[in-house]
Coordinates of C-alpha atoms (C1' of nucleotides) in Angstrom, one line a residue:
Chain A
M161 CA 68.1 76.1 -30.5
S162 CA 67.6 73.0 -28.2
T163 CA 70.2 71.0 -28.2
P164 CA 72.3 72.6 -25.0
T165 CA 75.8 73.0 -24.7
P166 CA 76.3 72.2 -21.4
K167 CA 78.2 74.4 -19.1
I168 CA 80.5 73.4 -16.6
T169 CA 79.2 74.4 -13.2
P170 CA 78.3 71.4 -10.9
L171 CA 78.2 72.8 -7.8
V172 CA 75.6 70.8 -6.0
D173 CA 75.6 67.0 -5.1
P174 CA 74.2 65.0 -8.1
V175 CA 72.2 62.9 -6.6
A176 CA 71.3 63.0 -2.8
R177 CA 70.9 59.9 -1.0
P178 CA 66.8 58.9 -0.2
G179 CA 66.1 56.6 2.2
P180 CA 66.6 55.7 6.1
V181 CA 70.2 56.7 6.1
N182 CA 69.5 60.4 6.5
N183 CA 66.1 62.5 5.5
P184 CA 66.8 65.4 4.0
C185 CA 62.8 66.3 3.3
A186 CA 62.9 66.8 6.7
A187 CA 65.7 69.5 7.0
C188 CA 64.0 70.8 4.0
A189 CA 64.0 75.0 4.0
I190 CA 61.7 75.6 0.8
R191 CA 59.2 72.3 1.9
D192 CA 56.1 74.4 3.5
L193 CA 56.6 76.9 0.4
S194 CA 55.7 73.5 -1.7
V195 CA 53.5 70.3 -2.2
C196 CA 55.2 68.8 0.6
G197 CA 54.1 71.1 3.6
A198 CA 50.6 69.8 3.5
L199 CA 52.5 66.9 5.2
K200 CA 53.5 66.7 9.3
P201 CA 56.6 66.0 10.9
D202 CA 56.2 62.5 11.4
E203 CA 54.9 61.9 7.8
I204 CA 57.6 63.9 6.0
S205 CA 59.7 60.5 5.6
R206 CA 57.0 59.0 2.9
L207 CA 58.5 61.6 0.7
N208 CA 61.5 60.9 1.9
A209 CA 61.2 57.2 0.1
I210 CA 60.5 58.3 -3.2
V211 CA 61.7 61.5 -3.8
V212 CA 65.6 61.8 -5.8
Q213 CA 67.6 64.8 -5.5
K214 CA 69.0 65.8 -8.7
T215 CA 71.4 68.2 -10.6
V216 CA 71.2 69.3 -14.5
N217 CA 73.7 71.9 -16.2
A218 CA 72.5 74.6 -17.8
G219 CA 71.0 74.3 -20.7
A220 CA 70.3 70.8 -20.3
T221 CA 66.3 69.0 -21.1
L222 CA 64.7 68.0 -18.7
F223 CA 62.6 65.9 -20.8
I224 CA 60.6 67.2 -23.9
E225 CA 56.8 68.0 -25.0
G226 CA 55.4 64.2 -25.9
D227 CA 58.0 62.6 -23.7
P228 CA 56.4 59.9 -21.2
A229 CA 55.6 61.8 -18.0
D230 CA 56.9 59.8 -15.3
A231 CA 57.8 62.3 -12.9
H232 CA 57.0 65.2 -11.2
Y233 CA 59.6 67.9 -9.8
I234 CA 60.4 70.4 -7.7
V235 CA 62.9 73.2 -7.8
L236 CA 65.3 73.6 -5.2
D237 CA 67.4 76.1 -7.1
G238 CA 68.3 77.2 -10.1
C239 CA 66.0 78.4 -13.0
I240 CA 63.7 76.0 -15.0
K241 CA 62.1 77.3 -18.6
L242 CA 59.0 75.1 -20.1
Y243 CA 57.9 75.4 -23.5
K244 CA 56.3 74.5 -26.2
M245 CA 57.1 74.3 -30.1
L246 CA 55.7 74.7 -33.8
P247 CA 56.4 72.6 -36.5
D248 CA 58.5 75.0 -37.8
G249 CA 60.6 76.2 -35.1
R250 CA 59.0 78.8 -33.5
R251 CA 58.9 79.0 -29.8
Q252 CA 57.0 80.0 -26.9
I253 CA 58.0 79.5 -23.1
T254 CA 55.2 79.2 -21.2
G255 CA 57.2 79.9 -17.9
F256 CA 60.4 79.9 -15.9
L257 CA 60.7 78.1 -12.4
F258 CA 62.2 79.3 -9.8
R259 CA 63.3 77.5 -6.3
A260 CA 60.1 76.1 -4.4
D261 CA 57.9 76.0 -7.9
F262 CA 56.1 72.8 -8.3
L263 CA 57.2 71.2 -12.5
G264 CA 54.6 68.4 -13.9
L265 CA 51.8 69.6 -13.3
A266 CA 48.9 69.0 -16.2
F267 CA 48.4 64.9 -15.2
R268 CA 48.6 63.2 -18.1
Q269 CA 50.1 60.1 -20.4
R270 CA 52.6 62.7 -21.9
Y271 CA 54.2 66.2 -21.4
A272 CA 52.5 68.7 -23.2
Y273 CA 55.5 70.8 -23.0
G274 CA 59.4 70.6 -22.9
A275 CA 61.6 71.3 -19.7
E276 CA 64.8 72.7 -20.1
A277 CA 67.5 74.2 -17.6
V278 CA 68.3 77.9 -17.7
S279 CA 70.7 77.8 -15.4
T280 CA 72.4 74.9 -13.3
A281 CA 69.3 74.2 -10.9
T282 CA 68.7 71.2 -7.8
L283 CA 65.3 69.5 -8.4
C284 CA 63.5 66.7 -6.5
R285 CA 61.8 64.0 -8.6
F286 CA 59.5 62.5 -7.8
P287 CA 58.0 59.0 -10.1
R288 CA 54.2 59.8 -11.1
E289 CA 52.7 57.1 -9.9
R290 CA 54.6 56.7 -6.3
L291 CA 53.5 60.3 -6.0
E292 CA 49.8 60.3 -7.0
A293 CA 49.4 57.4 -4.9
L294 CA 50.7 60.0 -1.9
L295 CA 47.8 62.2 -3.2
D296 CA 45.2 59.8 -2.7
E297 CA 46.6 59.4 1.3
F298 CA 46.9 62.8 2.3
P299 CA 44.2 64.9 0.7
E300 CA 45.5 68.0 2.2
M301 CA 48.3 67.4 -0.2
E302 CA 45.9 67.2 -3.2
R303 CA 44.3 70.6 -1.6
R304 CA 47.6 71.8 -2.1
L305 CA 48.6 70.8 -5.1
L306 CA 45.0 72.1 -6.9
S307 CA 45.6 75.3 -5.0
I308 CA 49.2 75.9 -7.0
S309 CA 47.2 74.4 -10.4
S310 CA 44.7 77.1 -9.7
S311 CA 47.3 79.9 -9.1
E312 CA 49.5 78.9 -12.3
L313 CA 46.0 79.1 -14.1
A314 CA 45.7 82.5 -13.2
S315 CA 49.4 83.4 -14.1
A316 CA 48.7 81.8 -17.3
Q317 CA 45.4 83.9 -18.3
D318 CA 47.8 87.5 -17.1
Q319 CA 49.8 85.8 -19.6
M320 CA 47.2 86.1 -22.1
L321 CA 46.5 89.2 -22.2
L322 CA 50.5 89.9 -21.8
L323 CA 50.8 87.9 -25.1
G324 CA 47.9 89.5 -26.7
R325 CA 47.5 92.8 -25.6
K326 CA 50.4 94.7 -24.8
T327 CA 53.1 96.2 -26.7
A328 CA 56.6 95.1 -26.3
A329 CA 57.7 98.1 -24.2
E330 CA 54.9 96.8 -22.1
K331 CA 55.2 93.4 -22.2
L332 CA 59.2 94.0 -21.1
A333 CA 58.5 96.1 -18.3
S334 CA 55.5 93.7 -17.3
F335 CA 58.2 91.3 -17.0
L336 CA 60.6 92.9 -14.8
W337 CA 57.6 94.0 -12.7
L338 CA 57.2 90.0 -12.2
L339 CA 60.8 89.2 -11.9
S340 CA 60.7 91.5 -8.9
K341 CA 57.7 90.6 -7.3
R342 CA 59.2 86.8 -7.2
A343 CA 62.3 88.3 -5.8
A344 CA 61.0 90.5 -2.8
L345 CA 58.7 87.6 -1.8
K346 CA 62.0 85.4 -1.5
E347 CA 65.3 86.5 0.5
T348 CA 66.4 88.9 -2.6
D349 CA 66.5 92.4 -3.1
W350 CA 63.5 93.3 -5.7
R351 CA 65.8 96.4 -7.2
R352 CA 68.3 94.2 -8.4
L353 CA 67.6 91.4 -10.7
D354 CA 69.3 88.9 -12.0
L355 CA 68.7 87.7 -15.9
P356 CA 69.7 84.0 -16.1
M357 CA 68.0 83.6 -19.2
M358 CA 69.2 85.1 -22.3
R359 CA 67.2 87.3 -24.5
S360 CA 66.1 84.7 -26.8
D361 CA 64.8 83.4 -23.4
I362 CA 62.9 86.4 -23.0
G363 CA 62.0 87.3 -26.3
D364 CA 60.4 83.4 -26.4
Y365 CA 58.6 83.7 -23.7
L366 CA 57.0 87.8 -24.6
G367 CA 56.0 87.3 -28.4
L368 CA 58.5 89.1 -29.5
T369 CA 62.3 88.9 -31.5
I370 CA 65.7 88.9 -29.4
E371 CA 66.2 92.0 -30.9
T372 CA 63.3 94.0 -29.9
V373 CA 64.1 92.5 -26.4
S374 CA 67.1 94.3 -27.0
R375 CA 66.1 97.7 -28.6
T376 CA 63.6 98.0 -25.9
F377 CA 66.4 97.6 -22.9
T378 CA 68.1 100.5 -24.8
Q379 CA 65.0 102.2 -24.7
F380 CA 64.4 101.8 -21.2
K381 CA 68.2 102.7 -20.3
K382 CA 68.1 105.8 -21.9
S383 CA 64.4 106.6 -20.5
G384 CA 66.8 105.7 -17.1
L385 CA 64.1 102.8 -16.4
V386 CA 67.0 100.9 -16.0
S387 CA 70.4 100.1 -15.9
F388 CA 73.3 97.4 -16.5
T389 CA 75.9 96.1 -15.1
R390 CA 76.2 93.4 -17.0
P391 CA 73.8 92.1 -19.6
D392 CA 72.8 89.9 -17.5
A393 CA 72.4 91.7 -14.6
V394 CA 69.3 94.5 -13.7
Q395 CA 68.7 97.6 -11.7
L396 CA 65.1 98.9 -11.5
D397 CA 65.3 102.6 -11.5
D398 CA 62.2 103.5 -11.5
I399 CA 59.5 101.3 -10.6
D400 CA 56.8 103.7 -10.3
A401 CA 57.3 103.8 -14.4
L402 CA 57.3 100.3 -14.9
A403 CA 54.4 99.2 -12.9
E404 CA 52.4 102.4 -15.4
L405 CA 54.1 100.9 -18.1
A406 CA 53.4 97.2 -16.8
G407 CA 49.4 98.3 -16.5
V408 CA 49.5 97.0 -12.9
E409 CA 46.7 98.5 -10.8
E410 CA 47.1 100.2 -7.7
S411 CA 47.5 97.5 -4.6
W412 CA 47.4 94.6 -7.1
Q413 CA 48.8 91.4 -6.0
P414 CA 50.4 89.7 -8.2
S415 CA 50.0 85.3 -8.6
T416 CA 52.5 84.1 -7.1
A417 CA 53.7 81.7 -9.8
M418 CA 55.1 83.2 -13.0
Chain B
M76 CA 32.6 98.0 -23.6
S77 CA 31.5 95.7 -20.8
T78 CA 28.1 97.0 -20.2
P79 CA 25.6 94.9 -22.3
T80 CA 22.1 95.8 -23.5
P81 CA 20.3 92.7 -22.6
K82 CA 18.3 91.1 -25.4
I83 CA 15.0 89.9 -25.3
T84 CA 15.2 85.6 -24.9
P85 CA 14.6 84.1 -22.0
L86 CA 14.0 80.9 -23.5
V87 CA 14.6 79.0 -20.3
D88 CA 12.8 78.7 -16.9
P89 CA 15.0 81.7 -14.9
V90 CA 15.6 79.9 -11.9
A91 CA 14.5 76.2 -10.6
R92 CA 13.9 75.0 -7.5
P93 CA 16.5 73.2 -5.4
G94 CA 15.3 70.7 -2.3
P95 CA 13.9 67.5 -1.8
V96 CA 10.8 68.4 -4.0
N97 CA 12.0 67.3 -7.6
N98 CA 16.0 66.4 -7.3
P99 CA 17.0 68.1 -10.7
C100 CA 21.3 66.9 -10.7
A101 CA 19.8 62.9 -10.2
A102 CA 18.4 63.7 -13.8
C103 CA 21.2 65.7 -15.0
A104 CA 22.7 65.4 -18.6
I105 CA 26.2 66.6 -18.0
R106 CA 26.2 65.3 -14.7
D107 CA 28.9 62.4 -15.7
L108 CA 31.0 65.0 -17.8
S109 CA 31.4 67.9 -14.8
V110 CA 32.6 67.6 -11.5
C111 CA 29.0 66.1 -10.3
G112 CA 30.2 63.1 -12.0
A113 CA 31.8 62.5 -9.0
L114 CA 29.0 61.6 -6.6
K115 CA 27.5 58.6 -6.1
P116 CA 23.2 58.2 -6.7
D117 CA 23.0 58.4 -3.5
E118 CA 25.2 61.4 -2.6
I119 CA 23.8 63.7 -5.3
S120 CA 21.1 65.1 -3.7
R121 CA 24.0 67.0 -1.2
L122 CA 24.5 68.9 -4.7
N123 CA 21.1 69.5 -5.2
A124 CA 21.1 71.0 -1.7
I125 CA 23.2 73.9 -2.5
V126 CA 22.9 74.3 -6.2
V127 CA 20.8 77.7 -7.8
Q128 CA 20.2 77.1 -11.3
K129 CA 20.0 80.3 -13.4
T130 CA 19.5 81.6 -16.7
V131 CA 20.8 84.7 -18.1
N132 CA 20.2 86.8 -21.4
A133 CA 23.3 87.0 -23.9
G134 CA 25.6 90.1 -22.7
A135 CA 24.5 89.8 -19.1
T136 CA 27.8 90.3 -17.0
L137 CA 28.2 87.4 -14.6
F138 CA 30.7 89.2 -12.7
I139 CA 33.8 91.6 -13.3
E140 CA 37.4 91.3 -12.5
G141 CA 38.2 91.8 -8.4
D142 CA 34.3 91.4 -7.2
P143 CA 34.7 89.2 -4.6
A144 CA 34.6 85.2 -6.0
D145 CA 31.1 83.5 -3.6
A146 CA 29.9 81.3 -6.3
H147 CA 31.5 78.4 -8.9
Y148 CA 29.6 77.8 -12.1
I149 CA 28.9 74.9 -14.4
V150 CA 27.4 76.0 -17.8
L151 CA 24.2 74.0 -18.7
D152 CA 23.7 75.3 -22.4
G153 CA 25.3 78.7 -23.8
C154 CA 28.8 80.1 -24.0
I155 CA 29.9 82.4 -21.8
K156 CA 33.4 84.4 -22.5
L157 CA 36.2 84.5 -19.5
Y158 CA 37.8 88.1 -20.2
K159 CA 41.0 90.4 -18.8
M160 CA 40.8 94.3 -19.3
L161 CA 44.0 96.7 -18.9
P162 CA 43.4 100.2 -17.5
D163 CA 42.9 101.4 -21.0
G164 CA 40.2 99.2 -22.1
R165 CA 42.1 96.8 -24.3
R166 CA 40.8 93.5 -23.4
Q167 CA 42.2 89.6 -23.6
I168 CA 39.7 86.7 -24.0
T169 CA 41.0 84.1 -21.7
G170 CA 38.2 81.6 -22.6
F171 CA 35.2 80.5 -23.9
L172 CA 32.9 78.2 -21.8
F173 CA 30.0 75.8 -23.0
R174 CA 27.9 72.8 -21.9
A175 CA 29.8 71.3 -19.0
D176 CA 32.6 73.6 -18.7
F177 CA 33.7 74.6 -14.6
L178 CA 33.4 78.2 -14.6
G179 CA 35.4 79.1 -10.6
L180 CA 38.5 78.2 -10.8
A181 CA 40.8 80.0 -9.0
F182 CA 40.3 79.6 -5.5
R183 CA 41.1 83.2 -4.6
Q184 CA 38.6 85.7 -2.9
R185 CA 38.2 87.5 -5.7
Y186 CA 37.4 86.8 -9.4
A187 CA 40.7 87.0 -11.5
Y188 CA 38.9 87.7 -14.5
G189 CA 35.1 89.4 -15.9
A190 CA 32.6 87.1 -17.0
E191 CA 29.9 87.3 -19.3
A192 CA 27.4 85.8 -21.7
V193 CA 28.0 85.6 -25.0
S194 CA 24.6 83.7 -25.6
T195 CA 21.6 82.7 -23.2
A196 CA 23.4 80.6 -21.1
T197 CA 21.8 78.5 -18.1
L198 CA 24.1 77.4 -15.8
C199 CA 24.3 75.8 -12.3
R200 CA 25.8 77.8 -9.4
F201 CA 26.9 76.8 -6.1
P202 CA 27.9 79.1 -3.3
R203 CA 31.4 78.3 -2.9
E204 CA 31.9 78.3 0.9
R205 CA 29.4 75.3 0.3
L206 CA 30.9 74.0 -2.6
E207 CA 34.2 73.7 -1.1
A208 CA 32.7 72.5 2.3
L209 CA 31.8 69.0 -0.1
L210 CA 35.2 69.0 -1.3
D211 CA 36.5 67.9 2.0
E212 CA 33.7 65.3 2.2
F213 CA 34.5 63.9 -1.6
P214 CA 37.9 64.1 -2.6
E215 CA 37.1 62.4 -5.9
M216 CA 35.7 65.9 -5.9
E217 CA 38.7 67.6 -5.6
R218 CA 40.4 65.3 -7.7
R219 CA 38.0 66.0 -10.6
L220 CA 38.7 69.5 -10.0
L221 CA 42.1 69.1 -10.1
S222 CA 42.3 67.3 -13.4
I223 CA 39.9 69.9 -14.8
S224 CA 42.3 72.4 -13.2
S225 CA 45.2 70.3 -15.2
S226 CA 43.7 70.3 -18.6
E227 CA 43.0 74.1 -18.5
L228 CA 46.3 74.5 -17.4
A229 CA 47.5 73.1 -20.8
S230 CA 44.9 74.8 -23.1
A231 CA 46.3 78.0 -21.7
Q232 CA 49.8 76.7 -22.6
D233 CA 48.7 76.3 -26.3
Q234 CA 46.8 79.7 -25.8
M235 CA 50.5 81.5 -24.9
L236 CA 51.9 79.7 -28.0
L237 CA 48.8 80.7 -30.3
L238 CA 48.7 84.2 -28.9
G239 CA 52.7 84.3 -28.9
R240 CA 53.9 83.0 -31.7
K241 CA 51.1 82.4 -34.0
T242 CA 50.4 84.3 -37.5
A243 CA 47.1 85.6 -37.9
A244 CA 45.7 83.1 -40.3
E245 CA 46.9 80.2 -37.9
K246 CA 45.1 81.6 -35.0
L247 CA 42.4 81.6 -36.9
A248 CA 42.3 78.3 -38.0
S249 CA 43.5 77.0 -34.6
F250 CA 40.4 78.7 -33.3
L251 CA 38.0 77.1 -36.0
W252 CA 40.1 73.6 -35.2
L253 CA 39.6 73.8 -31.7
L254 CA 35.7 74.5 -31.9
S255 CA 35.3 71.4 -34.4
K256 CA 37.5 69.8 -31.9
R257 CA 34.9 70.7 -29.2
A258 CA 31.9 70.5 -31.5
A259 CA 32.8 66.7 -32.4
L260 CA 33.3 65.8 -28.6
K261 CA 29.6 66.8 -28.4
E262 CA 26.4 65.9 -30.6
T263 CA 27.1 68.3 -33.4
D264 CA 28.4 68.2 -36.6
W265 CA 31.7 68.4 -36.5
R266 CA 32.2 70.9 -40.0
R267 CA 29.3 72.9 -39.3
L268 CA 30.0 75.7 -36.3
D269 CA 28.4 77.9 -34.7
L270 CA 30.0 81.4 -34.0
P271 CA 27.8 82.4 -31.4
M272 CA 30.9 85.2 -30.6
M273 CA 31.0 88.3 -32.2
R274 CA 34.0 89.1 -34.2
S275 CA 35.0 91.6 -31.5
D276 CA 35.1 88.6 -29.4
I277 CA 37.4 86.4 -31.9
G278 CA 39.8 89.3 -32.0
D279 CA 39.9 90.0 -28.2
Y280 CA 40.4 85.8 -27.9
L281 CA 43.2 85.5 -30.8
G282 CA 44.6 89.2 -30.1
L283 CA 43.7 90.8 -33.3
T284 CA 41.4 93.2 -34.4
I285 CA 38.1 93.3 -35.3
E286 CA 38.8 94.3 -39.0
T287 CA 42.1 91.5 -39.4
V288 CA 39.5 88.6 -38.0
S289 CA 37.7 89.5 -40.7
R290 CA 39.8 90.0 -43.5
T291 CA 41.1 86.5 -42.5
F292 CA 37.4 85.1 -43.0
T293 CA 37.6 86.5 -46.8
Q294 CA 41.0 85.1 -47.0
F295 CA 40.4 81.7 -46.3
K296 CA 36.8 82.3 -48.5
K297 CA 38.7 83.0 -51.6
S298 CA 40.5 79.7 -50.9
G299 CA 38.0 77.5 -50.1
L300 CA 38.9 76.9 -46.8
V301 CA 35.4 77.9 -45.4
S302 CA 32.0 78.7 -46.6
F303 CA 29.8 80.9 -44.7
T304 CA 25.8 81.2 -44.7
R305 CA 25.2 83.9 -41.8
P306 CA 28.0 85.0 -40.2
D307 CA 27.6 83.3 -37.2
A308 CA 27.5 80.2 -38.8
V309 CA 30.7 78.6 -40.4
Q310 CA 31.1 75.5 -42.7
L311 CA 35.2 73.7 -42.5
D312 CA 35.2 73.2 -46.2
D313 CA 39.0 71.7 -46.0
I314 CA 39.9 70.5 -42.5
D315 CA 43.0 69.4 -43.8
A316 CA 44.4 72.7 -44.8
L317 CA 42.7 74.1 -41.6
A318 CA 44.6 71.4 -39.0
E319 CA 48.1 72.0 -41.5
L320 CA 47.5 76.1 -40.4
A321 CA 46.9 75.4 -36.9
G322 CA 50.3 73.3 -36.8
V323 CA 48.3 71.3 -35.3
E324 CA 50.6 67.6 -35.4
E325 CA 48.9 64.6 -36.5
S326 CA 47.5 62.5 -34.0
W327 CA 47.0 65.1 -31.6
Q328 CA 45.1 64.9 -28.7
P329 CA 43.3 68.7 -28.3
S330 CA 42.9 69.8 -24.3
T331 CA 39.3 69.5 -23.8
A332 CA 39.0 72.7 -22.4
M333 CA 38.9 75.9 -23.7
Chain C
dC43 C1' 95.5 85.8 -28.6
dG44 C1' 91.5 84.9 -31.2
dC45 C1' 87.1 82.6 -31.6
dC46 C1' 82.5 82.0 -31.0
dA47 C1' 78.5 83.0 -27.9
dA48 C1' 75.3 86.2 -26.5
dC49 C1' 74.1 91.0 -27.3
dT50 C1' 73.5 95.0 -29.6
dT51 C1' 72.6 98.2 -33.8
dG52 C1' 71.2 100.0 -38.0
dA53 C1' 68.3 99.8 -42.5
dT54 C1' 64.7 97.5 -44.6
dA55 C1' 59.8 95.0 -44.9
dA56 C1' 55.8 93.0 -43.3
dC57 C1' 52.2 92.2 -40.8
dA58 C1' 48.5 93.6 -38.3
dT59 C1' 46.1 98.1 -37.0
dT60 C1' 44.2 102.3 -37.6
dC61 C1' 41.1 105.4 -39.4
dA62 C1' 37.5 105.5 -42.6
dA63 C1' 33.4 104.5 -45.4
dT64 C1' 30.2 100.8 -47.2
dG65 C1' 27.4 97.0 -46.3
dT66 C1' 23.9 93.9 -44.4
dA67 C1' 20.3 92.2 -41.4
dG68 C1' 17.2 92.4 -37.5
dG69 C1' 14.1 95.1 -34.9
dT70 C1' 11.3 99.5 -34.6
dG71 C1' 7.8 103.2 -35.6
dG72 C1' 5.2 105.8 -38.2
Chain D
dC54 C1' 4.3 97.4 -45.3
dC55 C1' 8.4 99.9 -45.9
dA56 C1' 11.7 103.1 -44.5
dC57 C1' 14.7 104.0 -40.8
dC58 C1' 17.7 102.9 -37.1
dT59 C1' 21.4 100.7 -34.7
dA60 C1' 24.4 96.6 -34.1
dC61 C1' 27.6 94.0 -36.4
dA62 C1' 30.4 92.9 -40.6
dT63 C1' 32.7 93.6 -44.6
dT64 C1' 36.2 96.5 -47.4
dG65 C1' 40.2 100.0 -48.4
dA66 C1' 43.9 103.1 -47.9
dA67 C1' 47.8 104.7 -45.1
dT68 C1' 49.8 104.4 -40.9
dG69 C1' 53.2 101.9 -37.8
dT70 C1' 55.2 98.9 -34.4
dT71 C1' 58.0 95.1 -35.0
dA72 C1' 60.4 91.4 -37.6
dT73 C1' 63.8 90.4 -41.0
dC74 C1' 68.4 90.5 -42.3
dA75 C1' 72.3 92.3 -41.9
dA76 C1' 76.7 94.2 -39.6
dG77 C1' 79.3 95.5 -35.2
dT78 C1' 80.2 95.1 -30.2
dT79 C1' 81.6 92.6 -26.5
dG80 C1' 82.9 89.2 -23.2
dG81 C1' 84.6 84.8 -21.1
dC82 C1' 87.1 80.7 -22.8
dG83 C1' 90.5 77.4 -25.3

DNA sequence: CGCCAACTTGATAACATTCAATGTAGGTGG
DNA sequence: CCACCTACATTGAATGTTATCAAGTTGGCG
């Protein structure tokens, strides 16, 4: 379940050059969405000096639970899943990361979870020691990290409510709602969602089996809530019904990170 | 379910005096366990200037989801539960707080969860604005907060694994294991646990019903894993079996906060 | 063209919930 | 002081949602 079969789409330049030659961070489109935005224009080169850009294929493992935590990452593109496992192989996906999301909170010696690429993904990799040294220097960056950490905590609490108290249909509706909100924040059309992750990932995220995920999708199709062109592209036809199922209160501001 | 019937045990002085008269923070026994430990001895009075000590009865509501988030708290004594609710009343308890735990992470305008006293509890209350102003002044304090936030995130991930993938028996064993670890960190005997919360709280924390909690406890009793003198005091008779059930790996360092 | 992985659908079974009754302890009032 | 009341906990029986086991289906790729 965890040894992946890498696929073959290295679309992005595997390793970018840090250092003075060019200054990719300065031109970074998502800088202001993440911790990097805490630095003033003339300080950006400090980041550039420690970052290495990295592309991983779908299915590739970034690290597993228990690995020495020697780096933090920011997702530039693609989708990463974080997960924890029980000794017998049962798995819980604790989150999906997309563009601009931070990976590596939990400042400890070892990662408390595994990370694997759902689709081909590009990340900025910051050596742990050196990034944390920058935090000492730039309190504003630490402030941002605290803010990110707080949002993730809030999302985690939402997810606990989902896992502990929602039915299969409510879980799936909440999942679609969440993806839709994220899509709306970015450029994408929020009615038409990509589902880069497979059914087993969705199941492991929602505390369900593949079969239940599939059956619930069919049920949604029959009720006119959603429609599919391909299994990995869903159209939300009745957002209100989905929101109702998800248990979303009116005027609710969903958390930014999953 | 949320309007409580306050009980009658105001054991502690309801409101302590801040200000120059005395300096309770300086004498605080748990200072070093929390954010306050970030301040040097001569800076402690800054905290003292903004803190108000507060005692709440069992069942009392500190705040509910959606209330303006105007304060942070540190638990001095007693037990507080945090929870989220669905529109129809289903509830998920996202954590229990004990001595030295921080309450109020999630730096937003409104609380994303409710907080209620499980047992009579004493807290230090810090007005939000003023505490956050102190953070600007003392980066070390912010650092501690980030560290607390990270631990809570790790605990939240553990809890997602529990809620999404563990059976009733595994959930309950994990819960006892967690309480035991916490007790071991403090003064208490780790074999003999207080359960200040009622069965419905345990159920809402583990994503189970009262009945399942009760049945699973009796099952544990029959198997010789635990024994009860009173419903709110459990003795762990077979820790190894509980750890095994909980899915705890050898040499595992459980997170400090629930 | 056929294989393989992912997904869907069906039949059965299990675990936990629901509904219902009983048990227990602490507190209150007669 | 004892009986009663209420809140919490336990136990029992029936139901149901979701998991499990087992075929099929689809689509991409060699």
